[in-house]
Amino acid sequence: MATASPLLPLTFLPSKISASTSTPQRTSLPSIDHKLVISGGRPISGHVPISGSKNSALAVLAGTLCCSSGPVALRGVPNLLDTRTMADVLRSIGARVEAEDRDVLVVDTSDVGVTEPCSEKIGRIRAGFFVLGPLVARFGKAEVAMPGGCRIGLRPVDLYIKGLEALGAVAEDEKVCVYGANGKGLVGGSFHLDYPSVGATETFVMAASMADGVSVLTNAAMEPEVADLTKFLIACGACIEGAGTSTLVITGRKKLYGAEFTILPDRIEAGTFMAAAAITRSCISLSPVIPPHVARMTEKLTEAGCKITQIGPSALEVSAVPEVTGGDLQAFNIKTLPYPGFATDLQAQCMALLTTCVGSSIIEESVFENRMHHVEELKKLGADIKVVGNTAFIGGTKPGRIALTGGRVRAADLRGGAALVLAGMAASGITEVENIAQIDRGYERFEEKLLLLGADVKRETEAAVSNLHPVLLA
Ligand code: EPZ
């Protein structure tokens, strides 16, 4: 898990914090808009510590509902808007969620008795919906509002429901109300996923872990976060075979117990910092990272001309300095796919990078149908991008020419927001990225880590606009 970093400890507080101190506090629901002001065109260097995985932590937090006896102690839960919201979802049904110390979060769901979590909280994050499976399996009934999260597609939940129905559940109408078989728990069953959905796989695995009998899930998602959740459930006494593969065999247990567990490192945060090194033509190191989890990103950056070196069991060095690349990076093409294909959560960051590469490139987004909100914003910085359906054609740049110029842009979602910050770091002049609450949802201490690497980035509140550089006010 993340090596001790020089960054100040952040405690995992419940989500209502006032924003009174002089420097902008990281509130749970920023009532004041924050933006990042970036002075670009400069290299970065040094080492960046990678936090625990957001998407694994969210699933494991939902998974604590499977543990009806004894607390769970989690290490490496990143302190993010989304994980704090998930903690509130659990508290809304009676769970105890407390930070024991700087890095241990204790979750005790033994007293949970309510099966209708706070819909306002569920409405803020996709993963809030992951509690449906464990609640139905444990209490024979659950009523969960439709989830929120990044607006990157329709994001239906039909596969979640079909999976639970395969375990004997009965579902009713829009506000998803699911009853267990004969109003009791669930029974073992087989289910084939039409699409290897991460959330639907995680929901099925949690529910089947407490169902009566054996369940088989085929075409399951194989993302490392899914395997991490499976590992967590096994640590709590579940019986699951095939973790990390597309076929999972789960023998239900009447009871699962509390356990200690460490969340795996965030491969998407790691990939984002790898892109930061490439787009600023720099050399940095990062850890902890599990190299196979960023294999596709490593391949693409190597294709562009970067040098990626494993410098330790869980440490990588990424170099895109002119001595390594000969000055320019070359274009490459991407098609996003379920794991182990190229991660859709790194698509936007690579698009920003490709606007600075020599030659044209193509990005096909095949996982989500509406995940190109960052395109119009990148074009405001001078990028040459055309979108047809789910495919983006990126014009790139000429040898030795900086493609981007600073400007004012807005984050529409989490990964798109990170991509705009990277673009601002490569652009000449000043870039202002608004609505960074989107970034706070999924990156722990993002700008502090960038500052650690020597980037010129600072967080400002909306009110500070007036004293910005005249270029921006033009
Ligand atoms: C998880 O979302 C991640 N979120 C996403 O990360 C990630 O992009 C995605 O997996 C793919 O890797 C969390 O883990 C909290 P899916 P999830 O179900 O589970 C369709 C980030 O930036 N589908 O695998 O919602 C769906 O519409 C976030 O950190 C159905 O049709 O993804 C989509 O097109 C963004 N019916 C596709 O499957 C269903 O019932 C993939 O979705 C479920 C999904």
Short mmCIF file of C-alpha atoms and ligand atoms in Angstrom, two decimals:
data_model
loop_
_atom_site.label_atom_id
_atom_site.label_comp_id
_atom_site.label_asym_id
_atom_site.label_seq_id
_atom_site.Cartn_x
_atom_site.Cartn_y
_atom_site.Cartn_z
CA MET A 1 0.00 0.00 0.00
CA ALA A 2 1.04 3.68 -0.50
CA THR A 3 4.47 4.33 1.10
CA ALA A 4 4.45 7.00 3.85
CA SER A 5 4.24 10.27 1.87
CA PRO A 6 5.39 13.75 2.85
CA LEU A 7 1.82 14.92 2.24
CA LEU A 8 -0.21 15.96 5.29
CA PRO A 9 -2.50 13.20 6.73
CA LEU A 10 -6.17 13.64 5.88
CA THR A 11 -8.63 11.98 8.24
CA PHE A 12 -11.69 10.26 6.86
CA LEU A 13 -14.35 12.51 8.41
CA PRO A 14 -18.12 12.28 7.95
CA SER A 15 -19.14 14.48 5.02
CA LYS A 16 -20.43 17.72 6.54
CA ILE A 17 -17.33 19.99 6.91
CA SER A 18 -17.51 23.82 6.89
CA ALA A 19 -15.27 25.62 4.38
CA SER A 20 -14.17 28.37 6.75
CA THR A 21 -10.36 28.16 6.76
CA SER A 22 -8.27 30.54 4.61
CA THR A 23 -6.94 27.94 2.15
CA PRO A 24 -9.78 26.09 0.39
CA GLN A 25 -10.73 23.04 2.45
CA ARG A 26 -11.63 19.81 0.67
CA THR A 27 -15.31 19.81 1.63
CA SER A 28 -17.51 16.83 0.84
CA LEU A 29 -20.02 18.85 -1.18
CA PRO A 30 -18.14 21.90 -2.32
CA SER A 31 -20.67 24.68 -1.79
CA ILE A 32 -18.09 26.97 -3.37
CA ASP A 33 -16.81 26.13 -6.85
CA HIS A 34 -13.13 25.38 -6.92
CA LYS A 35 -10.87 25.63 -9.90
CA LEU A 36 -7.28 24.78 -10.64
CA VAL A 37 -5.06 27.47 -12.15
CA ILE A 38 -2.14 25.92 -14.02
CA SER A 39 0.92 27.61 -15.46
CA GLY A 40 1.91 25.19 -18.19
CA GLY A 41 4.81 24.37 -20.45
CA ARG A 42 7.15 23.11 -17.74
CA PRO A 43 8.51 19.61 -17.02
CA ILE A 44 7.79 17.69 -13.82
CA SER A 45 10.10 15.36 -11.93
CA GLY A 46 10.41 13.23 -8.81
CA HIS A 47 8.31 10.48 -7.25
CA VAL A 48 4.54 10.36 -6.79
CA PRO A 49 2.82 8.09 -4.23
CA ILE A 50 -0.24 6.29 -5.62
CA SER A 51 -3.31 5.98 -3.40
CA GLY A 52 -5.61 3.04 -2.90
CA SER A 53 -8.06 2.29 -5.69
CA LYS A 54 -11.29 4.33 -5.67
CA ASN A 55 -13.27 1.69 -7.53
CA SER A 56 -12.04 -1.18 -5.40
CA ALA A 57 -12.67 0.77 -2.17
CA LEU A 58 -16.24 1.60 -3.24
CA ALA A 59 -17.02 -2.05 -4.01
CA VAL A 60 -15.36 -3.31 -0.82
CA LEU A 61 -17.28 -0.73 1.26
CA ALA A 62 -20.51 -2.15 -0.22
CA GLY A 63 -19.11 -5.63 0.47
CA THR A 64 -18.84 -4.88 4.20
CA LEU A 65 -22.63 -5.35 4.25
CA CYS A 66 -22.00 -9.06 3.68
CA CYS A 67 -20.21 -9.19 7.07
CA SER A 68 -23.00 -9.50 9.65
CA SER A 69 -20.66 -10.36 12.48
CA GLY A 70 -17.75 -8.20 13.59
CA PRO A 71 -16.10 -5.07 12.22
CA VAL A 72 -13.99 -4.84 9.07
CA ALA A 73 -10.67 -2.92 9.19
CA LEU A 74 -9.72 -1.47 5.81
CA ARG A 75 -6.33 -0.02 4.88
CA GLY A 76 -5.77 2.17 1.85
CA VAL A 77 -9.28 3.58 1.39
CA PRO A 78 -8.55 6.85 -0.45
CA ASN A 79 -10.04 9.98 1.11
CA LEU A 80 -12.26 11.15 -1.71
CA LEU A 81 -15.65 12.75 -2.20
CA ASP A 82 -16.98 9.43 -3.53
CA THR A 83 -15.65 7.23 -0.72
CA ARG A 84 -16.98 9.68 1.87
CA THR A 85 -20.37 9.58 0.14
CA MET A 86 -20.27 5.77 0.19
CA ALA A 87 -19.51 5.90 3.92
CA ASP A 88 -22.61 8.07 4.32
CA VAL A 89 -24.69 5.55 2.34
CA LEU A 90 -23.63 2.86 4.84
CA ARG A 91 -24.27 5.16 7.82
CA SER A 92 -27.76 5.91 6.46
CA ILE A 93 -28.73 2.25 7.09
CA GLY A 94 -27.11 1.99 10.51
CA ALA A 95 -23.48 1.08 9.83
CA ARG A 96 -20.64 2.48 11.90
CA VAL A 97 -17.84 3.92 9.74
CA GLU A 98 -14.90 5.45 11.57
CA ALA A 99 -11.31 6.34 10.88
CA GLU A 100 -9.26 4.46 13.45
CA ASP A 101 -6.05 6.18 12.47
CA ARG A 102 -4.41 7.82 9.52
CA ASP A 103 -4.88 4.80 7.32
CA VAL A 104 -7.39 2.43 8.84
CA LEU A 105 -11.10 2.71 8.31
CA VAL A 106 -13.29 0.55 10.55
CA VAL A 107 -16.68 -0.44 9.18
CA ASP A 108 -19.16 -2.34 11.36
CA THR A 109 -22.43 -3.35 9.72
CA SER A 110 -23.59 -5.81 12.38
CA ASP A 111 -26.30 -3.40 13.55
CA VAL A 112 -27.59 -2.55 10.09
CA GLY A 113 -31.35 -3.07 10.04
CA VAL A 114 -32.68 -0.59 7.49
CA THR A 115 -32.91 -1.80 3.87
CA GLU A 116 -33.61 1.53 2.18
CA PRO A 117 -30.41 3.61 2.02
CA CYS A 118 -30.54 7.40 1.67
CA SER A 119 -31.55 7.97 -1.96
CA GLU A 120 -30.01 11.44 -2.04
CA LYS A 121 -26.59 9.90 -1.31
CA ILE A 122 -27.15 6.99 -3.71
CA GLY A 123 -28.04 9.57 -6.33
CA ARG A 124 -24.54 11.02 -6.13
CA ILE A 125 -22.44 7.98 -6.98
CA ARG A 126 -22.81 4.91 -9.22
CA ALA A 127 -21.34 2.58 -6.60
CA GLY A 128 -24.11 3.49 -4.14
CA PHE A 129 -26.23 0.99 -6.07
CA PHE A 130 -23.77 -1.83 -5.27
CA VAL A 131 -25.43 -2.17 -1.81
CA LEU A 132 -28.54 -3.68 -3.42
CA GLY A 133 -27.08 -7.20 -3.75
CA PRO A 134 -25.78 -7.64 -0.16
CA LEU A 135 -28.94 -6.06 1.35
CA VAL A 136 -31.34 -8.38 -0.51
CA ALA A 137 -29.20 -11.40 0.28
CA ARG A 138 -28.91 -10.50 3.98
CA PHE A 139 -32.38 -9.11 4.72
CA GLY A 140 -34.57 -10.62 1.98
CA LYS A 141 -35.58 -7.15 0.80
CA ALA A 142 -34.02 -3.87 -0.30
CA GLU A 143 -35.23 -0.62 -1.85
CA VAL A 144 -32.46 1.34 -3.55
CA ALA A 145 -32.82 4.49 -5.62
CA MET A 146 -31.33 4.73 -9.09
CA PRO A 147 -27.64 5.63 -8.84
CA GLY A 148 -25.82 8.79 -9.91
CA GLY A 149 -22.16 9.11 -10.98
CA CYS A 150 -20.40 10.35 -14.12
CA ARG A 151 -22.80 11.22 -16.96
CA ILE A 152 -20.88 9.19 -19.53
CA GLY A 153 -23.73 7.10 -20.88
CA LEU A 154 -27.18 5.68 -20.12
CA ARG A 155 -25.69 3.35 -17.50
CA PRO A 156 -28.75 1.12 -16.99
CA VAL A 157 -28.89 -1.46 -14.16
CA ASP A 158 -30.76 -4.20 -16.03
CA LEU A 159 -27.88 -6.68 -15.63
CA TYR A 160 -27.77 -6.10 -11.86
CA ILE A 161 -31.47 -6.99 -11.60
CA LYS A 162 -31.27 -9.96 -13.97
CA GLY A 163 -28.38 -11.32 -11.91
CA LEU A 164 -30.39 -11.08 -8.69
CA GLU A 165 -33.42 -12.63 -10.40
CA ALA A 166 -31.18 -15.57 -11.34
CA LEU A 167 -30.71 -15.98 -7.58
CA GLY A 168 -34.46 -16.09 -7.01
CA ALA A 169 -35.09 -12.41 -6.36
CA VAL A 170 -38.16 -10.56 -7.57
CA ALA A 171 -37.79 -6.94 -8.67
CA GLU A 172 -40.40 -4.23 -8.76
CA ASP A 173 -40.51 -0.93 -10.63
CA GLU A 174 -38.22 2.03 -11.04
CA LYS A 175 -37.25 2.60 -7.39
CA VAL A 176 -35.57 -0.77 -7.38
CA CYS A 177 -37.36 -2.80 -4.74
CA VAL A 178 -36.12 -6.35 -4.66
CA TYR A 179 -37.48 -9.20 -2.59
CA GLY A 180 -35.56 -12.35 -1.86
CA ALA A 181 -36.87 -15.75 -2.85
CA ASN A 182 -40.20 -16.17 -0.95
CA GLY A 183 -39.37 -12.94 0.88
CA LYS A 184 -36.35 -14.56 2.48
CA GLY A 185 -32.74 -14.63 1.24
CA LEU A 186 -31.46 -15.82 -2.13
CA VAL A 187 -30.81 -19.24 -3.61
CA GLY A 188 -27.84 -20.35 -5.73
CA GLY A 189 -28.28 -20.04 -9.51
CA SER A 190 -26.41 -19.58 -12.80
CA PHE A 191 -26.22 -16.38 -14.79
CA HIS A 192 -24.45 -15.35 -17.99
CA LEU A 193 -23.72 -11.64 -18.36
CA ASP A 194 -24.59 -10.29 -21.81
CA TYR A 195 -21.85 -7.71 -21.18
CA PRO A 196 -19.00 -8.09 -18.61
CA SER A 197 -20.31 -5.22 -16.48
CA VAL A 198 -18.11 -4.39 -13.47
CA GLY A 199 -20.95 -3.33 -11.20
CA ALA A 200 -23.28 -6.17 -12.18
CA THR A 201 -20.50 -8.72 -11.57
CA GLU A 202 -19.67 -7.24 -8.16
CA THR A 203 -23.36 -7.17 -7.18
CA PHE A 204 -23.88 -10.80 -8.20
CA VAL A 205 -20.75 -12.00 -6.38
CA MET A 206 -21.71 -10.24 -3.13
CA ALA A 207 -25.28 -11.58 -3.25
CA ALA A 208 -24.31 -15.12 -4.22
CA SER A 209 -21.74 -15.21 -1.38
CA MET A 210 -24.70 -15.28 1.02
CA ALA A 211 -27.17 -17.28 -1.09
CA ASP A 212 -28.26 -20.79 -0.22
CA GLY A 213 -26.36 -23.08 -2.59
CA VAL A 214 -23.88 -22.79 -5.47
CA SER A 215 -23.95 -20.02 -8.09
CA VAL A 216 -22.06 -19.76 -11.37
CA LEU A 217 -21.44 -16.45 -13.16
CA THR A 218 -20.11 -16.55 -16.72
CA ASN A 219 -18.76 -13.67 -18.84
CA ALA A 220 -17.92 -11.96 -15.57
CA ALA A 221 -15.91 -8.71 -15.55
CA MET A 222 -12.21 -9.37 -14.91
CA GLU A 223 -11.18 -5.89 -13.76
CA PRO A 224 -8.56 -5.95 -10.94
CA GLU A 225 -11.08 -4.13 -8.71
CA VAL A 226 -13.54 -7.03 -9.14
CA ALA A 227 -10.80 -9.50 -8.20
CA ASP A 228 -9.94 -7.33 -5.18
CA LEU A 229 -13.56 -7.42 -3.98
CA THR A 230 -13.56 -11.20 -4.41
CA LYS A 231 -10.34 -11.41 -2.38
CA PHE A 232 -11.96 -9.28 0.35
CA LEU A 233 -15.06 -11.52 0.51
CA ILE A 234 -12.87 -14.62 0.74
CA ALA A 235 -11.00 -12.97 3.64
CA CYS A 236 -14.43 -12.60 5.31
CA GLY A 237 -15.19 -16.30 4.89
CA ALA A 238 -16.80 -16.45 1.43
CA CYS A 239 -16.17 -19.42 -0.89
CA ILE A 240 -15.41 -18.14 -4.40
CA GLU A 241 -13.41 -19.86 -7.17
CA GLY A 242 -12.12 -18.23 -10.34
CA ALA A 243 -11.24 -14.76 -9.00
CA GLY A 244 -9.88 -12.63 -11.83
CA THR A 245 -11.36 -14.90 -14.52
CA SER A 246 -14.59 -14.67 -16.51
CA THR A 247 -16.16 -17.64 -14.74
CA LEU A 248 -16.88 -17.42 -11.01
CA VAL A 249 -18.22 -20.30 -8.92
CA ILE A 250 -19.63 -19.15 -5.56
CA THR A 251 -20.78 -21.44 -2.76
CA GLY A 252 -23.02 -19.39 -0.49
CA ARG A 253 -22.34 -19.10 3.22
CA LYS A 254 -24.95 -18.32 5.93
CA LYS A 255 -22.62 -15.84 7.62
CA LEU A 256 -19.55 -13.81 6.72
CA TYR A 257 -17.29 -12.23 9.32
CA GLY A 258 -15.31 -9.03 9.76
CA ALA A 259 -11.67 -9.12 8.62
CA GLU A 260 -8.65 -6.91 7.93
CA PHE A 261 -8.05 -5.99 4.27
CA THR A 262 -5.82 -3.69 2.23
CA ILE A 263 -7.23 -2.06 -0.92
CA LEU A 264 -5.07 -2.48 -4.05
CA PRO A 265 -3.29 0.53 -5.61
CA ASP A 266 -5.28 2.69 -8.03
CA ARG A 267 -4.27 1.70 -11.58
CA ILE A 268 -6.23 4.60 -13.09
CA GLU A 269 -4.49 7.18 -10.89
CA ALA A 270 -1.18 5.50 -11.82
CA GLY A 271 -2.09 5.67 -15.53
CA THR A 272 -3.03 9.34 -15.14
CA PHE A 273 0.39 10.22 -13.71
CA MET A 274 2.09 8.16 -16.45
CA ALA A 275 0.23 10.36 -18.96
CA ALA A 276 1.30 13.46 -16.99
CA ALA A 277 4.95 12.50 -17.45
CA ALA A 278 4.44 11.90 -21.18
CA ILE A 279 2.45 15.08 -21.92
CA THR A 280 5.05 17.26 -20.12
CA ARG A 281 7.95 15.35 -21.71
CA SER A 282 9.26 14.51 -18.24
CA CYS A 283 10.67 11.65 -16.21
CA ILE A 284 8.92 10.61 -12.99
CA SER A 285 8.59 7.50 -10.85
CA LEU A 286 5.45 6.21 -9.19
CA SER A 287 4.53 3.56 -6.62
CA PRO A 288 2.84 1.45 -5.57
CA VAL A 289 1.62 0.20 -8.92
CA ILE A 290 1.01 -3.37 -10.10
CA PRO A 291 2.66 -3.36 -13.57
CA PRO A 292 0.22 -5.81 -15.27
CA HIS A 293 -2.66 -3.53 -14.24
CA VAL A 294 -1.22 -0.73 -16.41
CA ALA A 295 0.10 -2.99 -19.18
CA ARG A 296 -2.05 -1.49 -21.97
CA MET A 297 -1.09 2.04 -20.95
CA THR A 298 2.57 1.03 -20.84
CA GLU A 299 2.30 -0.44 -24.34
CA LYS A 300 0.70 2.71 -25.78
CA LEU A 301 3.19 5.10 -24.15
CA THR A 302 6.05 2.92 -25.36
CA GLU A 303 4.55 3.03 -28.87
CA ALA A 304 4.56 6.85 -28.59
CA GLY A 305 8.27 6.79 -27.76
CA CYS A 306 8.34 6.86 -23.94
CA LYS A 307 10.58 4.60 -21.89
CA ILE A 308 8.82 2.73 -19.09
CA THR A 309 11.07 0.91 -16.62
CA GLN A 310 10.12 -1.27 -13.67
CA ILE A 311 12.36 0.06 -10.92
CA GLY A 312 11.00 -2.07 -8.09
CA PRO A 313 8.45 -4.83 -7.38
CA SER A 314 5.69 -2.21 -7.40
CA ALA A 315 7.42 0.87 -8.81
CA LEU A 316 7.67 2.24 -12.35
CA GLU A 317 9.68 5.02 -13.98
CA VAL A 318 8.17 6.80 -16.97
CA SER A 319 10.49 8.87 -19.12
CA ALA A 320 9.52 11.05 -22.07
CA VAL A 321 12.47 13.40 -21.90
CA PRO A 322 13.91 14.55 -25.26
CA GLU A 323 17.00 12.39 -24.72
CA VAL A 324 14.70 9.37 -24.74
CA THR A 325 12.12 10.42 -27.33
CA GLY A 326 14.29 12.47 -29.67
CA GLY A 327 12.03 15.47 -28.86
CA ASP A 328 8.59 14.41 -30.10
CA LEU A 329 6.09 11.71 -29.21
CA GLN A 330 4.37 9.77 -31.96
CA ALA A 331 0.64 9.26 -32.39
CA PHE A 332 -1.06 5.94 -31.55
CA ASN A 333 -4.60 4.55 -31.74
CA ILE A 334 -6.81 3.27 -28.93
CA LYS A 335 -10.00 1.22 -28.63
CA THR A 336 -11.34 1.06 -25.09
CA LEU A 337 -12.47 -2.39 -23.92
CA PRO A 338 -13.28 -4.30 -20.73
CA TYR A 339 -10.17 -5.46 -18.82
CA PRO A 340 -7.60 -6.63 -19.84
CA GLY A 341 -8.32 -4.32 -22.80
CA PHE A 342 -7.46 -0.59 -22.76
CA ALA A 343 -9.22 1.11 -19.82
CA THR A 344 -12.01 3.52 -20.71
CA ASP A 345 -11.02 5.45 -17.54
CA LEU A 346 -7.72 6.41 -19.24
CA GLN A 347 -9.27 7.38 -22.58
CA ALA A 348 -9.57 11.13 -21.85
CA GLN A 349 -6.06 11.43 -20.42
CA CYS A 350 -4.65 9.75 -23.54
CA MET A 351 -6.72 12.02 -25.79
CA ALA A 352 -5.11 15.05 -24.14
CA LEU A 353 -1.68 13.47 -24.69
CA LEU A 354 -2.42 12.63 -28.34
CA THR A 355 -3.20 16.29 -29.10
CA THR A 356 0.52 16.94 -28.41
CA CYS A 357 1.86 13.97 -30.44
CA VAL A 358 3.16 14.11 -34.02
CA GLY A 359 0.72 12.56 -36.50
CA SER A 360 -2.98 11.81 -36.36
CA SER A 361 -4.60 9.19 -34.16
CA ILE A 362 -7.97 7.55 -33.57
CA ILE A 363 -9.72 6.79 -30.28
CA GLU A 364 -12.73 4.47 -30.29
CA GLU A 365 -14.73 4.49 -27.06
CA SER A 366 -16.55 1.14 -26.99
CA VAL A 367 -17.50 0.87 -23.30
CA PHE A 368 -19.61 4.00 -22.73
CA GLU A 369 -21.74 5.67 -25.36
CA ASN A 370 -21.26 9.27 -24.23
CA ARG A 371 -17.74 9.72 -22.87
CA MET A 372 -16.35 12.53 -25.00
CA HIS A 373 -17.37 15.64 -23.01
CA HIS A 374 -13.68 16.64 -22.77
CA VAL A 375 -13.36 17.08 -26.55
CA GLU A 376 -14.96 20.52 -26.78
CA GLU A 377 -12.88 21.69 -23.80
CA LEU A 378 -9.63 20.44 -25.33
CA LYS A 379 -10.55 22.25 -28.54
CA LYS A 380 -10.75 25.49 -26.49
CA LEU A 381 -7.02 24.95 -25.80
CA GLY A 382 -6.32 24.66 -29.50
CA ALA A 383 -6.63 20.88 -29.98
CA ASP A 384 -7.67 19.56 -33.39
CA ILE A 385 -10.28 16.84 -32.72
CA LYS A 386 -13.29 15.63 -34.75
CA VAL A 387 -15.84 13.22 -33.27
CA VAL A 388 -18.02 10.85 -35.27
CA GLY A 389 -20.28 8.76 -33.08
CA ASN A 390 -18.00 7.12 -30.51
CA THR A 391 -14.80 7.72 -32.43
CA ALA A 392 -12.50 10.71 -32.09
CA PHE A 393 -10.03 11.68 -34.80
CA ILE A 394 -7.17 13.64 -33.26
CA GLY A 395 -5.08 15.83 -35.51
CA GLY A 396 -1.99 15.95 -33.30
CA THR A 397 0.83 18.43 -33.94
CA LYS A 398 3.88 19.14 -36.10
CA PRO A 399 7.38 18.12 -34.94
CA GLY A 400 8.79 20.47 -32.27
CA ARG A 401 5.58 22.48 -31.99
CA ILE A 402 3.60 22.94 -28.74
CA ALA A 403 0.00 22.20 -29.75
CA LEU A 404 -1.92 23.72 -26.87
CA THR A 405 -2.42 27.27 -25.53
CA GLY A 406 -3.79 28.09 -22.08
CA GLY A 407 -7.45 29.00 -21.61
CA ARG A 408 -10.53 28.49 -19.43
CA VAL A 409 -12.13 25.05 -19.49
CA ARG A 410 -14.64 23.09 -17.38
CA ALA A 411 -14.55 19.54 -16.01
CA ALA A 412 -17.74 17.68 -16.95
CA ASP A 413 -16.71 14.40 -15.30
CA LEU A 414 -13.92 12.83 -13.28
CA ARG A 415 -11.50 11.50 -15.91
CA GLY A 416 -12.28 14.28 -18.37
CA GLY A 417 -11.37 16.74 -15.60
CA ALA A 418 -8.01 15.06 -15.01
CA ALA A 419 -7.33 15.16 -18.77
CA LEU A 420 -7.89 18.93 -18.83
CA VAL A 421 -5.40 19.41 -15.99
CA LEU A 422 -2.80 17.41 -17.94
CA ALA A 423 -3.52 19.47 -21.06
CA GLY A 424 -3.10 22.64 -18.99
CA MET A 425 0.31 21.39 -17.80
CA ALA A 426 1.43 20.99 -21.45
CA ALA A 427 -0.15 24.19 -22.77
CA SER A 428 1.75 27.45 -23.05
CA GLY A 429 0.47 30.12 -20.66
CA ILE A 430 -2.21 29.82 -18.00
CA THR A 431 -5.06 27.31 -17.99
CA GLU A 432 -7.98 27.44 -15.59
CA VAL A 433 -9.93 24.23 -15.00
CA GLU A 434 -13.32 24.87 -13.41
CA ASN A 435 -15.68 22.54 -11.52
CA ILE A 436 -12.84 20.49 -10.04
CA ALA A 437 -15.23 18.90 -7.58
CA GLN A 438 -15.43 16.34 -10.37
CA ILE A 439 -11.72 15.62 -9.88
CA ASP A 440 -12.01 15.56 -6.08
CA ARG A 441 -14.45 12.70 -6.50
CA GLY A 442 -11.72 10.35 -7.67
CA TYR A 443 -8.20 11.72 -7.14
CA GLU A 444 -6.80 11.96 -3.61
CA ARG A 445 -4.76 15.17 -3.11
CA PHE A 446 -4.38 15.60 -6.86
CA GLU A 447 -2.89 19.07 -6.89
CA GLU A 448 -0.71 18.39 -3.84
CA LYS A 449 0.82 15.44 -5.71
CA LEU A 450 1.31 17.59 -8.81
CA LEU A 451 2.99 20.26 -6.66
CA LEU A 452 5.22 17.52 -5.25
CA LEU A 453 6.32 16.83 -8.86
CA GLY A 454 7.06 20.52 -9.39
CA ALA A 455 4.01 21.46 -11.44
CA ASP A 456 2.75 25.05 -11.10
CA VAL A 457 -0.83 24.44 -10.08
CA LYS A 458 -3.00 26.04 -7.45
CA ARG A 459 -6.55 25.66 -6.23
CA GLU A 460 -8.69 28.75 -6.19
CA THR A 461 -12.25 29.40 -5.29
CA GLU A 462 -14.65 30.89 -7.80
CA ALA A 463 -14.50 34.29 -6.07
CA ALA A 464 -10.80 34.67 -6.95
CA VAL A 465 -11.48 35.06 -10.67
CA SER A 466 -10.98 38.86 -10.60
CA ASN A 467 -7.22 38.75 -9.95
CA LEU A 468 -6.45 36.31 -12.73
CA HIS A 469 -4.02 37.15 -15.53
CA PRO A 470 -5.64 39.50 -18.09
CA VAL A 471 -5.24 36.85 -20.85
CA LEU A 472 -7.90 34.78 -19.16
CA LEU A 473 -10.30 37.68 -18.76
CA ALA A 474 -10.14 38.38 -22.50
C1 EPZ B 1 -17.19 0.73 -13.31
O1 EPZ B 1 -18.43 1.35 -13.65
C2 EPZ B 1 -16.31 1.88 -12.81
N1 EPZ B 1 -16.95 2.51 -11.68
C3 EPZ B 1 -16.12 2.91 -13.93
O2 EPZ B 1 -15.20 3.90 -13.47
C4 EPZ B 1 -15.51 2.23 -15.13
O3 EPZ B 1 -15.46 3.14 -16.19
C5 EPZ B 1 -16.38 1.03 -15.56
O4 EPZ B 1 -16.57 0.13 -14.45
C6 EPZ B 1 -15.74 0.25 -16.70
O5 EPZ B 1 -14.48 -0.16 -16.36
C7 EPZ B 1 -16.89 1.91 -10.46
O6 EPZ B 1 -16.34 0.85 -10.27
C8 EPZ B 1 -17.54 2.64 -9.34
P1 EPZ B 1 -20.02 -1.25 -16.20
P2 EPZ B 1 -19.74 0.47 -13.94
O7 EPZ B 1 -21.21 -1.75 -15.51
O8 EPZ B 1 -19.76 -0.69 -13.04
C9 EPZ B 1 -23.36 -1.20 -19.56
C10 EPZ B 1 -14.37 6.07 -13.07
O9 EPZ B 1 -14.02 6.97 -13.83
N2 EPZ B 1 -24.28 -1.80 -18.57
O10 EPZ B 1 -18.90 -2.19 -16.46
O11 EPZ B 1 -20.89 1.38 -13.94
C11 EPZ B 1 -23.06 0.26 -19.22
O12 EPZ B 1 -24.08 1.12 -19.66
C12 EPZ B 1 -15.65 5.27 -13.34
O13 EPZ B 1 -13.74 5.74 -12.05
C13 EPZ B 1 -25.53 -2.21 -18.98
O14 EPZ B 1 -25.89 -2.08 -20.16
O15 EPZ B 1 -19.42 0.02 -15.44
C14 EPZ B 1 -21.76 0.51 -19.93
O16 EPZ B 1 -21.97 0.87 -21.25
C15 EPZ B 1 -16.44 5.80 -14.49
N3 EPZ B 1 -26.38 -2.73 -18.06
C16 EPZ B 1 -21.08 -0.84 -19.83
O17 EPZ B 1 -22.08 -1.81 -19.48
C17 EPZ B 1 -26.01 -2.89 -16.73
O18 EPZ B 1 -26.82 -3.36 -15.92
C18 EPZ B 1 -19.97 -0.88 -18.78
O19 EPZ B 1 -20.51 -0.54 -17.55
C19 EPZ B 1 -24.73 -2.46 -16.34
C20 EPZ B 1 -23.88 -1.92 -17.27
#
